[in-house]
Amino acid sequence: AAMSIARLLAYEGRGEEAVATLDRVKTDKDKGIWWNCRLQLCYGEVYEITGKKSEALTRYKVVAGFEKADAHLREVAKKKIEQLEKE
């Protein structure tokens, strides 16, 4: 739910609130690699929506470069990186 709320806040132009929402989410080992990578992708999406390209790329690159990440999530991150670097 927090990731959906963060995206909505970002689309409303409330980027700081969106990031704060994600910051409150606990990222512990119990939630697993997939969940933590998905959270990083969401940070990237929020930064991308709010025009913070550098921050978005940083978050996407974390996922793309993490070998233990799910292959699908790594691929999503790589596509987002390619898209942003073309802009």
PDB file of C-alpha atoms in Angstrom:
ATOM      1  CA  ALA A   1       0.000   0.000   0.000  1.00  0.00           C
ATOM      2  CA  ALA A   2       2.822   2.419   0.822  1.00  0.00           C
ATOM      3  CA  MET A   3       4.286   2.115  -2.674  1.00  0.00           C
ATOM      4  CA  SER A   4       0.948   2.919  -4.312  1.00  0.00           C
ATOM      5  CA  ILE A   5       0.427   5.882  -2.008  1.00  0.00           C
ATOM      6  CA  ALA A   6       3.939   7.144  -2.763  1.00  0.00           C
ATOM      7  CA  ARG A   7       3.325   6.991  -6.516  1.00  0.00           C
ATOM      8  CA  LEU A   8       0.027   8.856  -6.146  1.00  0.00           C
ATOM      9  CA  LEU A   9       1.685  11.546  -4.037  1.00  0.00           C
ATOM     10  CA  ALA A  10       4.434  11.900  -6.640  1.00  0.00           C
ATOM     11  CA  TYR A  11       1.881  12.321  -9.444  1.00  0.00           C
ATOM     12  CA  GLU A  12       0.207  15.008  -7.351  1.00  0.00           C
ATOM     13  CA  GLY A  13       3.518  16.885  -7.195  1.00  0.00           C
ATOM     14  CA  ARG A  14       4.115  15.987  -3.559  1.00  0.00           C
ATOM     15  CA  GLY A  15       7.502  14.359  -4.075  1.00  0.00           C
ATOM     16  CA  GLU A  16       8.878  14.979  -0.608  1.00  0.00           C
ATOM     17  CA  GLU A  17       5.838  13.350   0.962  1.00  0.00           C
ATOM     18  CA  ALA A  18       6.149  10.434  -1.456  1.00  0.00           C
ATOM     19  CA  VAL A  19       9.769   9.801  -0.489  1.00  0.00           C
ATOM     20  CA  ALA A  20       8.919  10.193   3.202  1.00  0.00           C
ATOM     21  CA  THR A  21       6.213   7.560   2.791  1.00  0.00           C
ATOM     22  CA  LEU A  22       8.746   5.127   1.342  1.00  0.00           C
ATOM     23  CA  ASP A  23      11.297   6.035   4.019  1.00  0.00           C
ATOM     24  CA  ARG A  24       8.866   4.836   6.683  1.00  0.00           C
ATOM     25  CA  VAL A  25       8.717   1.362   5.141  1.00  0.00           C
ATOM     26  CA  LYS A  26      10.912  -1.095   6.999  1.00  0.00           C
ATOM     27  CA  THR A  27      13.433  -2.872   4.798  1.00  0.00           C
ATOM     28  CA  ASP A  28      14.547  -5.799   6.850  1.00  0.00           C
ATOM     29  CA  LYS A  29      15.895  -9.133   5.717  1.00  0.00           C
ATOM     30  CA  ASP A  30      12.673 -10.882   6.659  1.00  0.00           C
ATOM     31  CA  LYS A  31      10.818  -9.276   3.776  1.00  0.00           C
ATOM     32  CA  GLY A  32      13.193 -10.782   1.249  1.00  0.00           C
ATOM     33  CA  ILE A  33      15.243  -9.707  -1.685  1.00  0.00           C
ATOM     34  CA  TRP A  34      12.315  -9.407  -4.109  1.00  0.00           C
ATOM     35  CA  TRP A  35      10.428  -7.032  -1.827  1.00  0.00           C
ATOM     36  CA  ASN A  36      13.470  -4.872  -1.123  1.00  0.00           C
ATOM     37  CA  CYS A  37      14.277  -4.622  -4.833  1.00  0.00           C
ATOM     38  CA  ARG A  38      10.678  -3.692  -5.578  1.00  0.00           C
ATOM     39  CA  LEU A  39      10.950  -0.923  -2.997  1.00  0.00           C
ATOM     40  CA  GLN A  40      14.094   0.394  -4.707  1.00  0.00           C
ATOM     41  CA  LEU A  41      12.246   0.398  -8.034  1.00  0.00           C
ATOM     42  CA  CYS A  42       9.429   2.351  -6.432  1.00  0.00           C
ATOM     43  CA  TYR A  43      11.869   4.962  -5.148  1.00  0.00           C
ATOM     44  CA  GLY A  44      13.174   5.203  -8.698  1.00  0.00           C
ATOM     45  CA  GLU A  45       9.680   5.650 -10.072  1.00  0.00           C
ATOM     46  CA  VAL A  46       8.867   8.368  -7.546  1.00  0.00           C
ATOM     47  CA  TYR A  47      12.076  10.225  -8.367  1.00  0.00           C
ATOM     48  CA  GLU A  48      11.411   9.807 -12.081  1.00  0.00           C
ATOM     49  CA  ILE A  49       7.851  11.132 -11.769  1.00  0.00           C
ATOM     50  CA  THR A  50       9.095  14.167  -9.841  1.00  0.00           C
ATOM     51  CA  GLY A  51      11.844  14.939 -12.357  1.00  0.00           C
ATOM     52  CA  LYS A  52      14.803  13.787 -10.273  1.00  0.00           C
ATOM     53  CA  LYS A  53      16.546  11.811 -12.991  1.00  0.00           C
ATOM     54  CA  SER A  54      19.863  11.332 -11.170  1.00  0.00           C
ATOM     55  CA  GLU A  55      18.203   9.935  -8.055  1.00  0.00           C
ATOM     56  CA  ALA A  56      15.987   7.666 -10.157  1.00  0.00           C
ATOM     57  CA  LEU A  57      18.977   6.288 -12.050  1.00  0.00           C
ATOM     58  CA  THR A  58      20.784   5.592  -8.787  1.00  0.00           C
ATOM     59  CA  ARG A  59      17.887   3.507  -7.453  1.00  0.00           C
ATOM     60  CA  TYR A  60      17.399   1.648 -10.737  1.00  0.00           C
ATOM     61  CA  LYS A  61      21.104   0.852 -10.938  1.00  0.00           C
ATOM     62  CA  VAL A  62      21.011  -0.691  -7.460  1.00  0.00           C
ATOM     63  CA  VAL A  63      18.469  -3.232  -8.677  1.00  0.00           C
ATOM     64  CA  ALA A  64      20.040  -3.768 -12.102  1.00  0.00           C
ATOM     65  CA  GLY A  65      23.411  -4.491 -10.548  1.00  0.00           C
ATOM     66  CA  PHE A  66      22.227  -6.764  -7.769  1.00  0.00           C
ATOM     67  CA  GLU A  67      22.882 -10.322  -8.928  1.00  0.00           C
ATOM     68  CA  LYS A  68      20.552 -11.897  -6.363  1.00  0.00           C
ATOM     69  CA  ALA A  69      17.634  -9.788  -7.548  1.00  0.00           C
ATOM     70  CA  ASP A  70      14.842 -11.464  -9.475  1.00  0.00           C
ATOM     71  CA  ALA A  71      15.705 -11.518 -13.192  1.00  0.00           C
ATOM     72  CA  HIS A  72      12.427  -9.796 -14.077  1.00  0.00           C
ATOM     73  CA  LEU A  73      13.077  -6.926 -11.658  1.00  0.00           C
ATOM     74  CA  ARG A  74      16.632  -6.517 -12.972  1.00  0.00           C
ATOM     75  CA  GLU A  75      15.252  -6.364 -16.507  1.00  0.00           C
ATOM     76  CA  VAL A  76      12.664  -3.745 -15.513  1.00  0.00           C
ATOM     77  CA  ALA A  77      15.421  -1.663 -13.911  1.00  0.00           C
ATOM     78  CA  LYS A  78      17.665  -1.974 -16.984  1.00  0.00           C
ATOM     79  CA  LYS A  79      14.856  -0.822 -19.286  1.00  0.00           C
ATOM     80  CA  LYS A  80      14.149   2.158 -17.064  1.00  0.00           C
ATOM     81  CA  ILE A  81      17.858   3.055 -17.062  1.00  0.00           C
ATOM     82  CA  GLU A  82      17.999   2.868 -20.862  1.00  0.00           C
ATOM     83  CA  GLN A  83      14.895   5.025 -21.159  1.00  0.00           C
ATOM     84  CA  LEU A  84      16.205   7.705 -18.796  1.00  0.00           C
ATOM     85  CA  GLU A  85      19.639   7.791 -20.374  1.00  0.00           C
ATOM     86  CA  LYS A  86      18.078   8.451 -23.784  1.00  0.00           C
ATOM     87  CA  GLU A  87      16.318  11.568 -22.481  1.00  0.00           C
TER      88      GLU A  87
END
